[in-house]
One Martini backbone bead per residue (centre of mass of N, CA, C, O) as a GRO file, in nm:
protein
  314
    1MET     BB    1  11.254  11.212  10.662
    2THR     BB    2  11.021  11.119  10.844
    3ASP     BB    3  10.800  10.829  10.855
    4THR     BB    4  10.557  11.093  10.863
    5ALA     BB    5  10.605  11.208  10.663
    6LYS     BB    6  10.553  11.077  10.406
    7SER     BB    7  10.312  10.933  10.461
    8HIS     BB    8  10.180  11.167  10.417
    9SER     BB    9  10.293  11.252  10.124
   10LEU     BB   10  10.118  11.009  10.047
   11HIS     BB   11   9.886  11.075  10.092
   12ILE     BB   12   9.855  11.352   9.928
   13GLY     BB   13   9.957  11.230   9.638
   14LEU     BB   14   9.752  11.125   9.594
   15ILE     BB   15   9.535  11.265   9.554
   16ALA     BB   16   9.610  11.433   9.384
   17LEU     BB   17   9.604  11.225   9.172
   18LEU     BB   18   9.292  11.208   9.144
   19ALA     BB   19   9.253  11.534   9.054
   20VAL     BB   20   9.354  11.503   8.824
   21CYS     BB   21   9.267  11.282   8.654
   22TYR     BB   22   8.981  11.429   8.623
   23PHE     BB   23   9.156  11.564   8.347
   24VAL     BB   24   9.220  11.343   8.195
   25LEU     BB   25   9.042  11.114   8.166
   26PRO     BB   26   8.843  10.938   8.035
   27ALA     BB   27   8.495  10.959   8.145
   28TYR     BB   28   8.451  10.622   8.218
   29HIS     BB   29   8.782  10.637   8.416
   30SER     BB   30   8.582  10.836   8.641
   31GLY     BB   31   8.360  10.679   8.680
   32ASN     BB   32   8.558  10.445   8.847
   33LEU     BB   33   8.661  10.575   9.030
   34ALA     BB   34   8.443  10.691   9.156
   35SER     BB   35   8.375  10.362   9.291
   36VAL     BB   36   8.610  10.331   9.368
   37MET     BB   37   8.651  10.582   9.621
   38VAL     BB   38   8.365  10.449   9.774
   39ILE     BB   39   8.519  10.131   9.761
   40ALA     BB   40   8.751  10.202   9.943
   41ILE     BB   41   8.588  10.227  10.241
   42TYR     BB   42   8.475  10.012  10.261
   43ALA     BB   43   8.749   9.885  10.336
   44MET     BB   44   8.922  10.075  10.507
   45GLY     BB   45   8.673   9.940  10.756
   46TYR     BB   46   8.752   9.677  10.775
   47ASN     BB   47   9.115   9.656  10.792
   48LEU     BB   48   9.060   9.763  11.060
   49LEU     BB   49   8.936   9.497  11.167
   50PHE     BB   50   9.168   9.300  10.957
   51GLY     BB   51   9.472   9.450  10.993
   52TYR     BB   52   9.494   9.592  11.312
   53THR     BB   53   9.314   9.402  11.489
   54GLY     BB   54   9.251   9.076  11.354
   55LEU     BB   55   8.937   9.070  11.271
   56LEU     BB   56   8.749   8.818  11.068
   57SER     BB   57   8.484   8.897  10.868
   58LEU     BB   58   8.150   8.835  10.684
   59GLY     BB   59   7.983   9.071  10.791
   60HIS     BB   60   8.010   9.321  10.700
   61ALA     BB   61   7.718   9.444  10.494
   62LEU     BB   62   7.566   9.506  10.673
   63PHE     BB   63   7.696   9.803  10.736
   64PHE     BB   64   7.675   9.948  10.450
   65SER     BB   65   7.373   9.779  10.447
   66ALA     BB   66   7.286  10.023  10.715
   67GLY     BB   67   7.340  10.298  10.544
   68MET     BB   68   7.236  10.259  10.252
   69TYR     BB   69   6.964  10.268  10.384
   70GLY     BB   70   6.970  10.492  10.627
   71LEU     BB   71   6.984  10.643  10.404
   72GLY     BB   72   6.746  10.569  10.117
   73LEU     BB   73   6.462  10.636  10.266
   74LEU     BB   74   6.456  10.870  10.445
   75MET     BB   75   6.458  11.010  10.125
   76HIS     BB   76   6.230  10.822   9.959
   77LEU     BB   77   5.980  10.803  10.263
   78GLY     BB   78   6.104  11.092  10.399
   79ALA     BB   79   6.170  11.341  10.248
   80TRP     BB   80   6.526  11.363  10.288
   81THR     BB   81   6.801  11.554  10.283
   82PRO     BB   82   7.104  11.473  10.243
   83VAL     BB   83   7.235  11.527  10.508
   84PRO     BB   84   7.098  11.393  10.694
   85ALA     BB   85   7.055  11.154  10.545
   86PHE     BB   86   7.379  11.058  10.578
   87ILE     BB   87   7.362  11.093  10.927
   88GLY     BB   88   7.117  10.859  10.892
   89GLY     BB   89   7.348  10.635  10.793
   90LEU     BB   90   7.548  10.674  11.033
   91ILE     BB   91   7.340  10.619  11.262
   92ALA     BB   92   7.334  10.297  11.162
   93ALA     BB   93   7.464  10.233  11.198
   94LEU     BB   94   7.593  10.254  11.384
   95VAL     BB   95   7.381  10.035  11.580
   96VAL     BB   96   7.470   9.826  11.483
   97SER     BB   97   7.745   9.796  11.573
   98ALA     BB   98   7.718   9.783  11.827
   99VAL     BB   99   7.496   9.554  11.867
  100ILE     BB  100   7.696   9.298  11.748
  101GLY     BB  101   7.950   9.372  11.854
  102PHE     BB  102   7.877   9.264  12.149
  103LEU     BB  103   7.840   9.021  12.038
  104ILE     BB  104   8.046   8.880  11.846
  105LEU     BB  105   8.265   8.914  12.118
  106ARG     BB  106   8.203   8.628  12.247
  107THR     BB  107   8.286   8.475  11.989
  108THR     BB  108   8.611   8.389  11.830
  109GLY     BB  109   8.741   8.289  11.566
  110VAL     BB  110   8.529   8.112  11.375
  111ALA     BB  111   8.243   8.176  11.551
  112PHE     BB  112   8.274   8.467  11.430
  113MET     BB  113   8.250   8.442  11.194
  114ILE     BB  114   7.993   8.267  11.181
  115VAL     BB  115   7.844   8.546  11.347
  116THR     BB  116   7.866   8.712  11.063
  117LEU     BB  117   7.738   8.580  10.833
  118MET     BB  118   7.466   8.567  10.987
  119PHE     BB  119   7.398   8.876  11.076
  120ALA     BB  120   7.457   8.863  10.742
  121GLN     BB  121   7.178   8.766  10.679
  122ALA     BB  122   6.965   8.896  10.885
  123GLY     BB  123   6.946   9.111  10.708
  124TYR     BB  124   6.887   9.015  10.419
  125LEU     BB  125   6.613   8.880  10.480
  126THR     BB  126   6.495   9.164  10.585
  127ILE     BB  127   6.496   9.348  10.405
  128LEU     BB  128   6.320   9.149  10.210
  129TYR     BB  129   6.034   9.132  10.388
  130PHE     BB  130   6.073   9.454  10.373
  131GLY     BB  131   5.951   9.522  10.064
  132THR     BB  132   5.777   9.736  10.068
  133TYR     BB  133   5.992   9.943  10.132
  134THR     BB  134   6.273   9.797   9.995
  135ARG     BB  135   6.195   9.606   9.736
  136GLY     BB  136   6.491   9.411   9.749
  137ASP     BB  137   6.616   9.311   9.537
  138GLU     BB  138   6.492   9.591   9.306
  139GLY     BB  139   6.515   9.803   9.476
  140PHE     BB  140   6.578  10.174   9.500
  141ALA     BB  141   6.548  10.503   9.299
  142LEU     BB  142   6.672  10.803   9.349
  143LYS     BB  143   6.549  11.070   9.280
  144GLN     BB  144   6.758  11.366   9.141
  145ALA     BB  145   6.625  11.615   9.270
  146THR     BB  146   6.735  11.472   9.599
  147ARG     BB  147   7.081  11.556   9.466
  148GLN     BB  148   7.128  11.763   9.692
  149ILE     BB  149   7.407  12.046   9.731
  150ALA     BB  150   7.409  12.375   9.762
  151GLY     BB  151   7.350  12.328   9.440
  152TYR     BB  152   7.436  12.020   9.356
  153ASP     BB  153   7.481  11.807   9.196
  154LEU     BB  154   7.543  11.440   9.204
  155THR     BB  155   7.492  11.387   8.873
  156ASP     BB  156   7.717  11.477   8.837
  157PRO     BB  157   8.063  11.391   8.680
  158THR     BB  158   8.160  11.587   8.909
  159VAL     BB  159   8.065  11.631   9.146
  160ARG     BB  160   8.099  11.362   9.200
  161TYR     BB  161   8.385  11.284   9.227
  162PHE     BB  162   8.441  11.482   9.394
  163CYS     BB  163   8.280  11.412   9.678
  164ALA     BB  164   8.451  11.115   9.611
  165LEU     BB  165   8.750  11.255   9.732
  166ILE     BB  166   8.664  11.383  10.009
  167LEU     BB  167   8.617  11.156  10.142
  168PHE     BB  168   8.812  10.940  10.048
  169SER     BB  169   9.028  11.184  10.278
  170ALA     BB  170   8.902  11.164  10.469
  171ALA     BB  171   8.944  10.842  10.517
  172LEU     BB  172   9.251  10.876  10.525
  173LEU     BB  173   9.330  11.048  10.703
  174GLY     BB  174   9.186  10.923  10.941
  175LEU     BB  175   9.322  10.666  10.975
  176ALA     BB  176   9.573  10.775  10.968
  177ALA     BB  177   9.580  10.911  11.266
  178VAL     BB  178   9.462  10.650  11.378
  179ILE     BB  179   9.729  10.446  11.332
  180ARG     BB  180   9.911  10.696  11.566
  181ALA     BB  181   9.756  10.639  11.747
  182PRO     BB  182   9.748  10.500  12.055
  183PHE     BB  183   9.477  10.288  11.940
  184GLY     BB  184   9.637  10.181  11.727
  185ARG     BB  185   9.807  10.030  11.842
  186THR     BB  186   9.665   9.877  12.047
  187LEU     BB  187   9.527   9.733  11.786
  188ILE     BB  188   9.817   9.571  11.740
  189ALA     BB  189   9.867   9.409  11.991
  190ILE     BB  190   9.624   9.252  11.942
  191ARG     BB  191   9.690   9.105  11.710
  192GLU     BB  192   9.979   8.985  11.806
  193ASN     BB  193   9.927   8.995  12.167
  194GLU     BB  194   9.565   8.963  12.351
  195GLU     BB  195   9.757   8.856  12.602
  196ARG     BB  196   9.924   9.051  12.678
  197ALA     BB  197   9.755   9.310  12.620
  198ARG     BB  198   9.641   9.248  12.906
  199MET     BB  199   9.852   9.248  13.101
  200LEU     BB  200   9.893   9.526  13.116
  201GLY     BB  201   9.650   9.631  13.067
  202TYR     BB  202   9.400   9.620  12.818
  203ASN     BB  203   9.080   9.650  12.737
  204VAL     BB  204   8.982   9.450  12.478
  205THR     BB  205   8.701   9.461  12.411
  206ALA     BB  206   8.637   9.724  12.387
  207LEU     BB  207   8.829   9.793  12.210
  208LYS     BB  208   8.703   9.597  11.981
  209LEU     BB  209   8.464   9.730  11.994
  210GLN     BB  210   8.506   9.958  11.865
  211ALA     BB  211   8.571   9.918  11.628
  212VAL     BB  212   8.354   9.781  11.521
  213ILE     BB  213   8.218  10.091  11.560
  214LEU     BB  214   8.481  10.173  11.408
  215SER     BB  215   8.385  10.063  11.067
  216GLY     BB  216   8.085  10.039  11.025
  217VAL     BB  217   8.079  10.285  11.033
  218ILE     BB  218   8.232  10.319  10.818
  219SER     BB  219   8.105  10.135  10.603
  220GLY     BB  220   7.842  10.304  10.610
  221ALA     BB  221   7.928  10.495  10.480
  222SER     BB  222   8.001  10.368  10.178
  223GLY     BB  223   7.667  10.320  10.165
  224ALA     BB  224   7.554  10.605  10.154
  225ALA     BB  225   7.724  10.724   9.892
  226TYR     BB  226   7.620  10.546   9.690
  227ALA     BB  227   7.373  10.642   9.707
  228LEU     BB  228   7.375  10.829   9.660
  229LEU     BB  229   7.593  10.867   9.496
  230PHE     BB  230   7.456  10.644   9.232
  231GLY     BB  231   7.088  10.663   9.364
  232TYR     BB  232   7.108  10.261   9.475
  233ALA     BB  233   6.922  10.097   9.664
  234GLY     BB  234   6.978   9.720   9.735
  235ALA     BB  235   7.000   9.398   9.877
  236THR     BB  236   7.253   9.297   9.707
  237PHE     BB  237   7.475   9.420   9.898
  238ALA     BB  238   7.366   9.282  10.183
  239THR     BB  239   7.514   9.040  10.074
  240VAL     BB  240   7.810   8.763  10.108
  241GLN     BB  241   7.988   8.893   9.861
  242TYR     BB  242   7.991   9.207  10.041
  243SER     BB  243   8.193   9.038  10.268
  244ILE     BB  244   8.407   8.973  10.050
  245PHE     BB  245   8.498   9.159   9.909
  246PRO     BB  246   8.677   9.363  10.136
  247LEU     BB  247   8.821   9.147  10.161
  248LEU     BB  248   8.998   9.103   9.923
  249TRP     BB  249   9.085   9.419   9.874
  250VAL     BB  250   9.281   9.367  10.175
  251LEU     BB  251   9.486   9.136   9.988
  252VAL     BB  252   9.490   9.276   9.833
  253GLY     BB  253   9.675   9.528   9.860
  254GLY     BB  254   9.730   9.521  10.169
  255ALA     BB  255   9.704   9.453  10.482
  256GLY     BB  256   9.772   9.721  10.728
  257THR     BB  257   9.734   9.909  10.504
  258THR     BB  258   9.704  10.299  10.410
  259ILE     BB  259   9.641  10.196  10.058
  260GLY     BB  260   9.530   9.872  10.053
  261PRO     BB  261   9.251   9.926   9.944
  262PHE     BB  262   9.297  10.068   9.715
  263ILE     BB  263   9.451   9.871   9.545
  264GLY     BB  264   9.239   9.647   9.547
  265ALA     BB  265   8.967   9.770   9.392
  266LEU     BB  266   9.067   9.890   9.222
  267PHE     BB  267   9.201   9.569   9.064
  268MET     BB  268   8.961   9.539   9.137
  269PHE     BB  269   8.792   9.616   8.861
  270TYR     BB  270   8.983   9.599   8.628
  271LEU     BB  271   8.986   9.273   8.642
  272ILE     BB  272   8.738   9.260   8.630
  273ASP     BB  273   8.649   9.415   8.380
  274TYR     BB  274   8.859   9.350   8.152
  275ALA     BB  275   8.750   8.981   8.153
  276SER     BB  276   8.476   9.020   8.070
  277GLY     BB  277   8.557   9.201   7.798
  278LYS     BB  278   8.640   8.891   7.666
  279THR     BB  279   8.460   8.669   7.896
  280GLU     BB  280   8.283   8.519   8.048
  281ALA     BB  281   8.520   8.317   8.230
  282TYR     BB  282   8.646   8.543   8.420
  283LEU     BB  283   8.633   8.468   8.686
  284LEU     BB  284   8.880   8.220   8.626
  285VAL     BB  285   9.059   8.501   8.644
  286VAL     BB  286   9.058   8.580   8.852
  287GLY     BB  287   9.096   8.386   8.989
  288ILE     BB  288   9.382   8.302   8.919
  289THR     BB  289   9.513   8.597   9.012
  290LEU     BB  290   9.456   8.515   9.318
  291VAL     BB  291   9.671   8.325   9.367
  292LEU     BB  292   9.910   8.411   9.251
  293VAL     BB  293   9.933   8.630   9.462
  294THR     BB  294   9.886   8.525   9.685
  295LEU     BB  295  10.125   8.390   9.623
  296PHE     BB  296  10.390   8.654   9.562
  297LEU     BB  297  10.209   8.855   9.730
  298PRO     BB  298  10.181   8.758  10.089
  299HIS     BB  299  10.055   9.061  10.186
  300GLY     BB  300  10.008   9.238   9.931
  301ILE     BB  301  10.128   9.456   9.739
  302VAL     BB  302  10.209   9.710   9.927
  303GLY     BB  303  10.293   9.443  10.152
  304THR     BB  304  10.516   9.392  10.002
  305ILE     BB  305  10.675   9.661   9.922
  306ARG     BB  306  10.720   9.696  10.248
  307THR     BB  307  10.860   9.509  10.281
  308ARG     BB  308  11.106   9.483  10.078
  309LEU     BB  309  11.144   9.814   9.994
  310LEU     BB  310  10.983   9.990  10.167
  311ARG     BB  311  10.951  10.026  10.563
  312TRP     BB  312  10.701  10.326  10.558
  313LEU     BB  313  10.478  10.219  10.535
  314PRO     BB  314  10.155  10.233  10.592
   0.00000   0.00000   0.00000
């Protein structure tokens, strides 16, 4: 079996395992898995930019919240139905990522990180400024009656879980295809040696802009899905910590791997869930664990397995 066939089987196997998990796990854990799958899409979008293109962003919460509010406001104020509103969320994330990408790619290195952080903070302050519509930190809930697609109630745990699984599967398989395609290989070449890629005739700036836009749209899709499936949009999701979370998920799971973002999001979700149930100082436990993971698994969980055992892991 070729490495490509092995990778494809791994992705299909993960999707099948998640489908089976709903029927064998208690309701509490299946509900958690639905959340993890949605935020893993966010992590996968971030991984495309950081893990494969080599651009460290500290402002991805801007794209996540653009998708969230794009859908949320259309449903909350405009009375749109879920599918058109979801498309509206994707368009909002596309526009924001295109404009921001055009501006931030004028910088490199530390300046790039700072500028992305500044734009994300500007987005957060904008949400607060228009609190009349966004409800600021308080946020707003989407009415249960509006969260239905073709007669399926998205507030039903089963429907919510499998909607999350469908979106997760589309993102996982889609990104795996992108990485195998010439575009994805070129992004990896830029990550490894940008100057060499430029000397070979590639328009590096244009390719990085495309990566920012695609990463932003995927992150926005995660934000829109979160608002739709869990019925809430709030300014908290635009804060700096929600720009740091995907970085942690990707680092823990393995940057530059297709399933690493999911593994990292799952690991961090349950680490916080378990530690917060045992002690009020759960952030200390999380911090120590992250230090240990960094020391003993420098390439992340999946990245270290690929380095030491299974070289074919995507």
